[in-house]
Short mmCIF file of C-alpha atoms and ligand atoms in Angstrom, two decimals:
data_model
loop_
_atom_site.label_atom_id
_atom_site.label_comp_id
_atom_site.label_asym_id
_atom_site.label_seq_id
_atom_site.Cartn_x
_atom_site.Cartn_y
_atom_site.Cartn_z
CA UNK E 23 0.00 0.00 0.00
CA UNK E 24 1.43 3.40 -0.97
CA UNK E 25 2.00 6.27 1.43
CA UNK E 26 -0.63 8.21 -0.44
CA UNK E 27 -3.17 5.43 0.16
CA UNK E 28 -2.16 5.20 3.81
CA UNK E 29 -2.88 8.84 4.30
CA UNK E 30 -6.26 8.55 2.62
CA UNK E 31 -7.11 5.63 4.92
CA UNK E 32 -6.26 7.64 8.00
CA UNK E 33 -8.45 10.54 6.93
CA UNK E 34 -11.55 8.78 5.66
CA UNK E 35 -13.51 8.10 8.85
CA UNK E 36 -12.61 11.50 10.31
CA UNK E 37 -14.34 13.34 7.51
CA UNK E 38 -17.93 14.44 8.03
CA UNK E 39 -20.44 12.48 5.99
CA UNK E 40 -23.76 13.31 4.46
CA UNK E 41 -26.74 11.17 3.42
CA UNK E 42 -29.14 12.17 0.67
CA UNK E 43 -32.40 10.58 1.80
CA UNK E 44 -35.17 9.45 -0.57
CA UNK E 45 -38.17 8.88 1.69
CA UNK E 46 -40.48 8.41 -1.31
CA UNK E 47 -37.94 6.77 -3.62
CA UNK E 48 -38.15 8.02 -7.22
CA UNK E 49 -41.90 8.78 -7.18
CA UNK E 50 -42.61 12.23 -8.61
CA UNK E 51 -45.51 14.38 -9.78
CA UNK E 52 -43.39 15.58 -12.72
CA UNK E 53 -41.85 13.55 -15.52
CA UNK E 54 -38.77 15.59 -16.42
CA UNK E 55 -37.27 14.00 -19.48
CA UNK E 56 -33.67 14.20 -18.24
CA UNK E 57 -34.33 12.91 -14.71
CA UNK E 58 -31.65 10.40 -13.72
CA UNK E 59 -33.71 9.02 -10.86
CA UNK E 60 -37.17 8.12 -12.21
CA UNK E 61 -36.04 4.76 -13.58
CA UNK E 62 -34.83 3.69 -10.12
CA UNK E 63 -38.40 2.38 -9.70
CA UNK E 64 -37.04 -0.72 -11.46
CA UNK E 65 -34.79 -1.51 -8.48
CA UNK E 66 -37.74 -2.40 -6.27
CA UNK E 67 -40.58 -4.90 -6.77
CA UNK E 68 -43.76 -3.85 -8.56
CA UNK E 69 -46.44 -2.81 -6.03
CA UNK E 70 -43.73 -1.59 -3.63
CA UNK E 71 -44.98 0.90 -1.02
CA UNK E 72 -42.99 4.05 -1.74
CA UNK E 73 -43.02 5.60 1.67
CA UNK E 74 -40.43 5.37 4.40
CA UNK E 75 -42.04 3.47 7.30
CA UNK E 76 -42.12 5.18 10.68
CA UNK E 77 -39.80 2.66 12.35
CA UNK E 78 -37.25 3.02 9.53
CA UNK E 79 -37.48 6.82 9.74
CA UNK E 80 -36.98 6.79 13.52
CA UNK E 81 -34.04 4.37 13.25
CA UNK E 82 -32.41 6.46 10.52
CA UNK E 83 -32.73 9.75 12.42
CA UNK E 84 -31.39 8.22 15.62
CA UNK E 85 -28.46 6.53 13.88
CA UNK E 86 -27.61 9.54 11.74
CA UNK E 87 -27.35 11.74 14.84
CA UNK E 88 -25.54 9.09 16.90
CA UNK E 89 -22.96 8.49 14.16
CA UNK E 90 -21.80 12.10 14.12
CA UNK E 91 -18.45 12.64 15.87
CA UNK E 92 -18.51 13.90 19.49
CA UNK E 93 -18.77 17.66 19.69
CA UNK E 94 -20.68 18.02 16.42
CA UNK E 95 -22.58 21.27 16.75
CA UNK E 96 -24.90 20.90 13.78
CA UNK E 97 -26.38 17.96 11.88
CA UNK E 98 -28.03 18.43 8.49
CA UNK E 99 -30.66 16.09 7.08
CA UNK E 100 -31.20 16.20 3.30
CA UNK E 101 -34.56 15.11 1.90
CA UNK E 102 -34.91 14.46 -1.80
CA UNK E 103 -36.75 12.23 -4.23
CA UNK E 104 -38.57 11.84 -6.46
CA UNK E 105 -40.67 14.59 -4.98
CA UNK E 106 -40.58 14.48 -1.17
CA UNK E 107 -43.55 16.84 -0.68
CA UNK E 108 -45.82 14.08 -2.04
CA UNK E 109 -45.45 12.52 1.43
CA UNK E 110 -47.42 15.41 2.91
CA UNK E 111 -46.61 17.80 5.71
CA UNK E 112 -47.35 15.20 8.39
CA UNK E 113 -44.34 13.16 7.34
CA UNK E 114 -41.95 16.06 7.85
CA UNK E 115 -43.66 17.16 11.07
CA UNK E 116 -42.90 13.66 12.31
CA UNK E 117 -39.27 13.99 11.14
CA UNK E 118 -38.84 17.15 13.18
CA UNK E 119 -40.49 15.54 16.21
CA UNK E 120 -38.10 12.55 16.07
CA UNK E 121 -35.10 14.79 15.50
CA UNK E 122 -35.96 16.75 18.66
CA UNK E 123 -36.10 13.50 20.64
CA UNK E 124 -32.59 12.50 19.60
CA UNK E 125 -30.66 15.78 19.31
CA UNK E 126 -27.82 16.01 21.83
CA UNK E 127 -27.91 18.98 24.22
CA UNK E 128 -26.87 22.11 22.34
CA UNK E 129 -26.90 20.36 18.96
CA UNK E 130 -28.58 22.22 16.09
CA UNK E 131 -30.57 20.12 13.62
CA UNK E 132 -30.90 21.52 10.10
CA UNK E 133 -32.96 20.22 7.21
CA UNK E 134 -32.73 20.74 3.47
CA UNK E 135 -35.47 19.67 1.09
CA UNK E 136 -35.18 19.51 -2.69
CA UNK E 137 -38.48 20.08 -4.49
CA UNK E 138 -39.96 20.89 -7.88
CA UNK E 139 -42.19 23.39 -6.07
CA UNK E 140 -45.50 22.17 -7.52
CA UNK E 141 -47.17 21.44 -4.17
CA UNK E 142 -45.79 24.32 -2.14
CA UNK E 143 -48.55 26.32 -0.49
CA UNK E 144 -48.85 28.62 2.53
CA UNK E 145 -48.87 25.70 4.97
CA UNK E 146 -45.65 24.28 3.56
CA UNK E 147 -44.01 27.72 3.69
CA UNK E 148 -45.09 28.28 7.30
CA UNK E 149 -43.68 24.88 8.19
CA UNK E 150 -40.36 25.56 6.44
CA UNK E 151 -40.01 28.92 8.13
CA UNK E 152 -40.94 27.66 11.58
CA UNK E 153 -38.51 24.74 11.37
CA UNK E 154 -35.68 26.50 9.53
CA UNK E 155 -35.77 24.30 6.43
CA UNK E 156 -33.55 25.32 3.51
CA UNK E 157 -35.50 24.62 0.32
CA UNK E 158 -33.83 23.67 -2.95
CA UNK E 159 -36.05 24.59 -5.89
CA UNK E 160 -35.46 23.20 -9.38
CA UNK E 161 -35.74 25.77 -12.17
CA UNK E 162 -33.89 25.83 -15.49
CA UNK E 163 -34.42 29.49 -16.46
CA UNK E 164 -37.22 31.34 -18.29
CA UNK E 165 -40.33 29.40 -19.35
CA UNK E 166 -39.14 28.58 -22.87
CA UNK E 167 -36.00 26.97 -21.48
CA UNK E 168 -37.50 25.40 -18.35
CA UNK E 169 -40.59 23.89 -19.98
CA UNK E 170 -38.62 22.03 -22.64
CA UNK E 171 -37.68 19.25 -20.23
CA UNK E 172 -39.40 19.92 -16.90
CA UNK E 173 -42.85 18.61 -17.77
CA UNK E 174 -45.67 16.80 -15.97
CA UNK E 175 -47.05 13.37 -16.86
CA UNK E 176 -49.23 14.98 -19.54
CA UNK E 177 -46.23 16.70 -21.10
CA UNK E 178 -47.20 20.16 -19.81
CA UNK E 179 -44.50 22.58 -18.66
CA UNK E 180 -44.13 23.35 -14.95
CA UNK E 181 -42.57 26.82 -15.08
CA UNK E 182 -45.62 28.81 -13.93
CA UNK E 183 -45.97 26.62 -10.83
CA UNK E 184 -42.29 27.05 -9.97
CA UNK E 185 -42.52 30.83 -10.25
CA UNK E 186 -45.57 30.75 -7.98
CA UNK E 187 -43.52 28.69 -5.51
CA UNK E 188 -40.69 31.26 -5.58
CA UNK E 189 -43.18 34.03 -4.83
CA UNK E 190 -44.56 32.11 -1.86
CA UNK E 191 -41.14 31.26 -0.46
CA UNK E 192 -40.14 34.91 -0.72
CA UNK E 193 -43.41 36.12 0.81
CA UNK E 194 -42.86 33.92 3.86
CA UNK E 195 -39.15 34.62 4.05
CA UNK E 196 -38.14 30.97 3.58
CA UNK E 197 -34.49 30.42 2.61
CA UNK E 198 -34.13 28.74 -0.76
CA UNK E 199 -31.57 27.79 -3.41
CA UNK E 200 -32.34 27.63 -7.12
CA UNK E 201 -30.97 24.47 -8.71
CA UNK E 202 -30.44 24.78 -12.46
CA UNK E 203 -29.88 21.67 -14.56
CA UNK E 204 -27.64 22.85 -17.38
CA UNK E 205 -28.62 20.97 -20.53
CA UNK E 206 -28.22 21.17 -24.32
CA UNK E 207 -30.94 23.84 -24.59
CA UNK E 208 -30.35 26.30 -21.75
CA UNK E 209 -26.61 25.58 -22.03
CA UNK E 210 -26.36 28.25 -24.73
CA UNK E 211 -27.67 30.95 -22.39
CA UNK E 212 -25.44 31.24 -19.33
CA UNK E 213 -25.77 35.01 -18.90
CA UNK E 214 -29.48 34.98 -19.64
CA UNK E 215 -30.28 32.17 -17.20
CA UNK E 216 -28.13 33.80 -14.52
CA UNK E 217 -29.77 37.22 -14.93
CA UNK E 218 -33.26 35.73 -15.04
CA UNK E 219 -32.85 33.91 -11.74
CA UNK E 220 -31.05 36.78 -10.04
CA UNK E 221 -33.79 39.17 -11.07
CA UNK E 222 -36.44 36.68 -9.88
CA UNK E 223 -34.90 37.03 -6.41
CA UNK E 224 -32.82 33.86 -6.24
CA UNK E 225 -29.82 34.67 -4.08
CA UNK E 226 -28.30 31.19 -4.08
CA UNK E 227 -27.72 29.30 -7.34
CA UNK E 228 -26.40 25.89 -8.26
CA UNK E 229 -25.55 24.87 -11.82
CA UNK E 230 -25.68 21.10 -12.29
CA UNK E 231 -24.59 19.77 -15.72
CA UNK E 232 -26.65 16.97 -17.22
CA UNK E 233 -24.53 14.21 -18.75
CA UNK E 234 -26.55 11.16 -19.74
CA UNK E 235 -24.52 8.28 -21.10
CA UNK E 236 -26.20 6.36 -23.90
CA UNK E 237 -29.41 4.50 -23.15
CA UNK E 238 -29.72 5.50 -19.49
CA UNK E 239 -32.97 6.75 -18.02
CA UNK E 240 -36.66 6.36 -18.50
CA UNK E 241 -36.61 8.63 -21.52
CA UNK E 242 -33.52 7.23 -23.23
CA UNK E 243 -33.70 8.42 -26.80
CA UNK E 244 -31.80 9.34 -29.95
CA UNK E 245 -28.20 9.36 -28.86
CA UNK E 246 -25.34 11.49 -30.09
CA UNK E 247 -21.75 10.34 -30.19
CA UNK E 248 -19.65 12.48 -27.89
CA UNK E 249 -16.95 12.37 -30.53
CA UNK E 250 -19.34 14.08 -32.95
CA UNK E 251 -19.11 17.21 -30.88
CA UNK E 252 -16.57 19.53 -29.47
CA UNK E 253 -14.36 17.31 -27.42
CA UNK E 254 -10.97 16.92 -28.99
CA UNK E 255 -10.41 13.57 -27.30
CA UNK E 256 -11.08 10.06 -28.53
CA UNK E 257 -14.57 8.95 -27.59
CA UNK E 258 -15.52 6.59 -30.39
CA UNK E 259 -17.58 4.28 -28.24
CA UNK E 260 -18.99 6.91 -25.97
CA UNK E 261 -22.34 8.53 -26.46
CA UNK E 262 -24.49 10.96 -24.59
CA UNK E 263 -28.15 11.84 -25.04
CA UNK E 264 -29.18 14.80 -27.14
CA UNK E 265 -30.31 16.48 -23.91
CA UNK E 266 -26.83 16.38 -22.38
CA UNK E 267 -24.88 19.60 -22.20
CA UNK E 268 -21.72 19.50 -24.31
CA UNK E 269 -18.31 20.16 -22.80
CA UNK E 270 -17.45 23.46 -24.52
CA UNK E 271 -21.05 24.54 -24.17
CA UNK E 272 -20.94 24.01 -20.42
CA UNK E 273 -17.68 25.93 -20.15
CA UNK E 274 -19.12 28.86 -22.08
CA UNK E 275 -22.29 28.79 -19.96
CA UNK E 276 -20.24 29.07 -16.77
CA UNK E 277 -17.95 31.78 -18.19
CA UNK E 278 -20.90 33.89 -19.32
CA UNK E 279 -22.67 33.57 -15.97
CA UNK E 280 -19.41 34.38 -14.17
CA UNK E 281 -18.87 37.52 -16.25
CA UNK E 282 -22.31 38.75 -15.22
CA UNK E 283 -21.72 37.91 -11.56
CA UNK E 284 -18.28 39.52 -11.30
CA UNK E 285 -19.58 42.86 -12.58
CA UNK E 286 -22.20 43.50 -9.93
CA UNK E 287 -23.17 40.58 -7.71
CA UNK E 288 -20.13 39.43 -5.72
CA UNK E 289 -21.18 39.21 -2.08
CA UNK E 290 -24.88 39.32 -2.74
CA UNK E 291 -25.56 36.40 -5.11
CA UNK E 292 -23.92 33.08 -4.27
CA UNK E 293 -23.19 30.63 -7.06
CA UNK E 294 -21.99 27.31 -5.75
CA UNK E 295 -19.33 26.61 -8.38
CA UNK E 296 -17.91 30.14 -8.07
CA UNK E 297 -17.65 29.73 -4.29
CA UNK E 298 -16.03 26.32 -4.73
CA UNK E 299 -13.50 27.76 -7.18
CA UNK E 300 -12.64 30.64 -4.88
CA UNK E 301 -12.10 28.19 -2.09
CA UNK E 302 -9.58 26.33 -4.27
CA UNK E 303 -7.81 29.59 -5.15
CA UNK E 304 -7.43 30.59 -1.50
CA UNK E 305 -5.88 27.20 -0.86
CA UNK E 306 -8.78 25.47 0.88
CA UNK E 307 -9.91 22.19 -0.67
CA UNK E 308 -13.42 22.66 -2.10
CA UNK E 309 -16.17 21.17 0.05
CA UNK E 310 -18.29 19.79 -2.79
CA UNK E 311 -17.53 16.11 -3.45
CA UNK E 312 -17.15 16.50 -7.19
CA UNK E 313 -14.28 18.98 -6.79
CA UNK E 314 -12.50 17.18 -3.94
CA UNK E 315 -9.53 14.85 -4.40
CA UNK E 316 -11.47 11.93 -3.00
CA UNK E 317 -15.15 11.40 -2.25
CA UNK E 318 -17.23 8.72 -0.55
CA UNK E 319 -18.74 10.85 2.23
CA UNK E 320 -21.92 11.76 0.31
CA UNK E 321 -24.12 8.67 0.45
CA UNK E 322 -27.72 8.05 -0.52
CA UNK E 323 -30.49 6.19 1.26
CA UNK E 324 -33.64 4.76 -0.27
CA UNK E 325 -37.10 4.72 1.35
CA UNK E 326 -36.60 1.23 2.90
CA UNK E 327 -33.26 1.99 4.54
CA UNK E 328 -31.03 0.69 1.74
CA UNK E 329 -27.81 2.72 1.80
CA UNK E 330 -25.85 3.30 -1.43
CA UNK E 331 -22.39 4.73 -2.03
CA UNK E 332 -23.70 7.90 -3.70
CA UNK E 333 -26.86 9.46 -5.10
CA UNK E 334 -25.45 8.87 -8.59
CA UNK E 335 -24.67 5.22 -7.88
CA UNK E 336 -28.03 3.97 -6.61
CA UNK E 337 -27.63 0.59 -8.26
CA UNK E 338 -27.19 -2.99 -7.00
CA UNK E 339 -23.38 -2.98 -7.33
CA UNK E 340 -23.13 -0.01 -4.98
CA UNK E 341 -25.66 -1.10 -2.36
CA UNK E 342 -23.73 -1.12 0.93
CA UNK E 343 -26.51 -2.65 3.01
CA UNK E 344 -29.68 -1.76 4.88
CA UNK E 345 -29.51 0.32 8.05
CA UNK E 346 -32.27 -1.76 9.63
CA UNK E 347 -29.88 -4.72 9.46
CA UNK E 348 -26.36 -3.24 9.63
CA UNK E 349 -25.64 -0.11 11.71
CA UNK E 350 -25.36 3.03 9.60
CA UNK E 351 -21.93 3.73 11.07
CA UNK E 352 -20.58 0.43 9.73
CA UNK E 353 -21.98 1.11 6.27
CA UNK E 354 -20.64 4.66 6.09
CA UNK E 355 -17.15 3.73 7.31
CA UNK E 356 -16.90 0.37 5.55
CA UNK E 357 -13.81 -0.56 3.59
CA UNK E 358 -15.98 -0.85 0.52
CA UNK E 359 -17.16 2.72 0.84
CA UNK E 360 -13.65 3.94 1.43
CA UNK E 361 -12.48 2.17 -1.73
CA UNK E 362 -15.31 3.87 -3.60
CA UNK E 363 -14.18 7.28 -2.37
CA UNK E 364 -10.47 6.71 -2.86
CA UNK E 365 -11.06 5.51 -6.43
CA UNK E 366 -11.79 9.12 -7.39
CA UNK E 367 -8.11 9.92 -6.90
CA UNK E 368 -6.60 6.55 -7.75
CA UNK E 369 -8.24 6.45 -11.18
CA UNK E 370 -7.39 10.04 -12.08
CA UNK E 371 -5.40 9.95 -15.33
CA UNK E 372 -1.93 11.50 -15.55
CA UNK E 373 -3.42 14.08 -17.90
CA UNK E 374 -5.47 15.42 -14.97
CA UNK E 375 -2.61 15.12 -12.49
CA UNK E 376 -0.61 17.44 -14.78
CA UNK E 377 -3.48 19.86 -15.41
CA UNK E 378 -3.03 23.52 -14.46
CA UNK E 379 -6.52 23.70 -12.90
CA UNK E 380 -6.50 20.36 -11.17
CA UNK E 381 -6.59 22.08 -7.74
CA UNK E 382 -10.11 23.31 -8.54
CA UNK E 383 -11.39 20.46 -10.71
CA UNK E 384 -9.80 17.23 -9.48
CA UNK E 385 -11.29 15.45 -12.48
CA UNK E 386 -14.84 16.21 -11.29
CA UNK E 387 -17.19 13.28 -10.71
CA UNK E 388 -16.15 9.73 -11.65
CA UNK E 389 -19.59 9.10 -13.16
CA UNK E 390 -18.66 11.48 -15.99
CA UNK E 391 -15.21 10.04 -16.65
CA UNK E 392 -15.76 8.05 -19.80
CA UNK E 393 -13.49 9.73 -22.32
CA UNK E 394 -9.92 8.91 -23.19
CA UNK E 395 -7.10 11.41 -22.80
CA UNK E 396 -5.14 12.48 -25.89
CA UNK E 397 -2.52 9.85 -25.01
CA UNK E 398 -5.15 7.12 -24.87
CA UNK E 399 -5.57 6.68 -21.11
CA UNK E 400 -9.04 5.94 -19.76
CA UNK E 401 -10.87 8.05 -17.24
CA UNK E 402 -11.03 11.57 -18.61
CA UNK E 403 -14.14 13.53 -17.69
CA UNK E 404 -16.63 14.12 -20.50
CA UNK E 405 -16.86 17.77 -19.39
CA UNK E 406 -13.08 18.29 -19.23
CA UNK E 407 -12.90 20.82 -22.06
CA UNK E 408 -15.62 22.88 -20.38
CA UNK E 409 -14.10 22.83 -16.93
CA UNK E 410 -10.68 23.67 -18.29
CA UNK E 411 -12.10 26.60 -20.18
CA UNK E 412 -14.03 27.89 -17.16
CA UNK E 413 -11.31 27.51 -14.54
CA UNK E 414 -8.75 29.17 -16.81
CA UNK E 415 -11.21 31.94 -17.63
CA UNK E 416 -11.78 32.78 -13.97
CA UNK E 417 -8.13 32.43 -12.95
CA UNK E 418 -7.19 36.16 -13.07
CA UNK E 419 -10.28 37.24 -11.12
CA UNK E 420 -9.89 34.38 -8.65
CA UNK E 421 -6.27 35.36 -8.04
CA UNK E 422 -7.35 38.92 -7.35
CA UNK E 423 -10.17 37.88 -5.02
CA UNK E 424 -7.86 35.48 -3.19
CA UNK E 425 -5.38 38.36 -2.74
CA UNK E 426 -8.12 40.57 -1.26
CA UNK E 427 -9.12 37.81 1.13
CA UNK E 428 -5.53 37.20 2.19
CA UNK E 429 -5.32 40.91 3.06
CA UNK E 430 -8.63 40.52 4.95
CA UNK E 431 -10.40 42.73 2.47
CA UNK E 432 -13.77 41.85 0.92
CA UNK E 433 -13.58 39.91 -2.34
CA UNK E 434 -16.40 42.16 -3.53
CA UNK E 435 -13.76 44.85 -4.23
CA UNK E 436 -13.14 42.97 -7.46
CA UNK E 437 -16.29 44.56 -8.87
CA UNK E 438 -14.60 47.94 -8.99
CA UNK E 439 -12.41 46.59 -11.78
CA UNK E 440 -15.15 44.77 -13.66
CA UNK E 441 -18.25 46.85 -13.20
CA UNK E 442 -19.58 48.88 -16.10
CA UNK E 443 -21.11 51.20 -13.49
CA UNK E 444 -19.39 53.56 -11.09
CA UNK E 445 -17.81 51.64 -8.22
CA UNK E 446 -20.01 53.53 -5.78
CA UNK E 447 -23.09 52.03 -7.47
CA UNK E 448 -21.88 48.48 -7.15
CA UNK E 449 -23.56 46.68 -4.27
CA UNK E 450 -21.12 46.14 -1.41
CA UNK E 451 -23.43 44.29 0.87
CA UNK E 452 -26.62 42.28 0.85
CA UNK E 453 -28.92 40.84 3.48
CA UNK E 454 -27.20 39.76 6.69
CA UNK E 455 -26.00 36.21 6.07
CA UNK E 456 -26.85 33.28 8.33
CA UNK E 457 -24.05 31.51 10.23
CA UNK E 458 -23.75 28.70 7.69
CA UNK E 459 -24.15 30.81 4.56
CA UNK E 460 -21.16 31.35 2.30
CA UNK E 461 -19.30 34.37 3.60
CA UNK E 462 -20.26 37.53 1.68
CA UNK E 463 -16.58 38.39 1.35
CA UNK E 464 -16.51 35.62 -1.24
CA UNK E 465 -13.89 33.48 0.55
CA UNK E 466 -15.86 30.30 -0.07
CA UNK E 467 -15.90 29.64 3.68
CA UNK E 468 -18.94 29.70 5.91
CA UNK E 469 -19.83 33.11 7.33
CA UNK E 470 -19.45 31.81 10.89
CA UNK E 471 -15.86 30.73 10.31
CA UNK E 472 -14.84 33.77 8.26
CA UNK E 473 -15.84 37.44 8.64
CA UNK E 474 -18.33 36.77 11.43
CA UNK E 475 -15.37 35.70 13.55
CA UNK E 476 -13.25 38.72 12.81
S1 SF4 Q 15 -19.30 9.71 -7.29
FE1 SF4 Q 15 -19.45 11.89 -7.87
S2 SF4 Q 15 -21.36 12.67 -6.92
FE2 SF4 Q 15 -20.82 10.69 -5.96
S3 SF4 Q 15 -19.69 11.23 -4.10
FE3 SF4 Q 15 -18.15 10.86 -5.76
S4 SF4 Q 15 -17.82 12.88 -6.69
FE4 SF4 Q 15 -19.68 13.05 -5.46
S1 SF4 Q 16 -9.95 20.32 -16.36
FE1 SF4 Q 16 -9.85 18.35 -17.43
S2 SF4 Q 16 -7.69 17.75 -17.32
FE2 SF4 Q 16 -8.03 19.36 -15.78
S3 SF4 Q 16 -8.46 18.20 -13.88
FE3 SF4 Q 16 -10.42 18.72 -14.86
S4 SF4 Q 16 -10.97 16.93 -16.07
FE4 SF4 Q 16 -8.77 16.77 -15.60
#
C-alpha cells in the first residue's frame, strides 16, 4: 500500500459524511425528461410501497445523529426524491419531532429539502419557516427553457408553478436555493439564465450539468456520439443523449454567468461553483464532493433503509446494506465505501494530475469520466474541455479575489475593476448572512468561520 493510500485511509472516517435521503424513492408528480432518478423504480418490486415506514425513519434519524463525531454542533438532514412533498406535511412534522427526541444537548438540527415546487402552499411555507428548512427549488431558467424538459405526466410545462412557488417562499421569508440543470438547450444561455434567476430574487444558485450516457434513463432516446461534438479527445464508443450539455457549451455557460456575476453581484448572489472555485484559489480544498480529491462521504439512502455509495450510484453494485440490518456507522465507514471514495483519486489519469486547474477540478465526478485522454488513457471527464475553459477563464479574477481575502479585504472589491457602473453604485453588501451561509466576502468559507469571527 502506498503512502498516499495510507494517508487517505487515515483521513476517511474522520471526515464528516452526508446522506441524501429518498423517503419516497423516485416517485414524482413531474416527468422531467432528463431525470436520472425516475427509472430507479425498477430496483424495487412492482407494487412496492414508496413511503419510508415510521420505524425506519426513527431508526435512521437516531443513527444519523448518533454516528456524528462527538462535539458536532450541527447535523443536516437532506430530503430528496422523487418529490418528497408528495409525502405530505405530516411526514416532515414527524421527522422534526423525532429529530428533537434524539438531538444532543446544544446540537442544532438543520434540514434541506429539494423540491420541484409544484405542491408548495402557505402551509408548507409556514412549516419551512418555523422549522428553519432550507428549500432547494429546481428551475432551469425562463419558461421557454425550463418547460422544454421539466414537464408533468401529460407533457405540460411546470414553469408557472415554480414561479408561484418562488413568490410564496419569498413572501414567507423561507431560505431557498435555485438548482439549475444545465442541458443542451439552456446551455447556450449562461448570462441569460443567470440574470433571469437573479432578477427573480434567487440569491443562491447551483448549476448542475446533465450528462446522460447512452441508453440510461426512462426517456432514453436518440443518442449522439460524444466524438461528434466539441471534445478533442477520442470517444468513439462513448455517447451521450441529445439532452446532455456538451463540454465546450458548459464551459461557455459558466464563463458567461461568471462575467455577469463579477460585474455586480459578488457578495450578494452566491453561485456554488464560483464559491467552490474561490475556495480552491485561497488554498482550501473545495467542500463539494465532485471537486475534492477523494469522495465517498456523500451517500444516498432509499425509502426502505437501503444505503448506497452515492446518489449517482443507486444501483445494485453499490448497495452497501440496509440500516435496519447493519448499523449506519458500519456502512458509512466500511472498507468498501472507502475504496469507492479513494477511487476518485486513484483512477485520475496523468493528464489530470498534470493539469493547471486540477486544484479546482480534481477530475470532477467519476460518473462522468468516460473519455480517453489524448494519449489514450481511460478516465477523462466528459466535461473536461468545459471545466478547463471555465477555470482558466476565472483564474485572473480568482487570483485577485484570493489576494483581497488574504489581506482581509472583501472579495467584492473585485467589482470595482469589472463593473460597467461607477464603483459607488456596485452593491457592497446584501442581506445579513446566516451563520452557515457562504461568507459575503466571497472566501468560499462559511460566514461563521470567516468574517463573522473577525
Ligand atoms: S461519485 Fe461523484 S457525486 Fe458521488 S460522491 Fe463521488 S464525486 Fe460526489
Ligand atoms: S480540467 Fe480536465 S484535465 Fe483538468 S483536472 Fe479537470 S478533467 Fe482533468
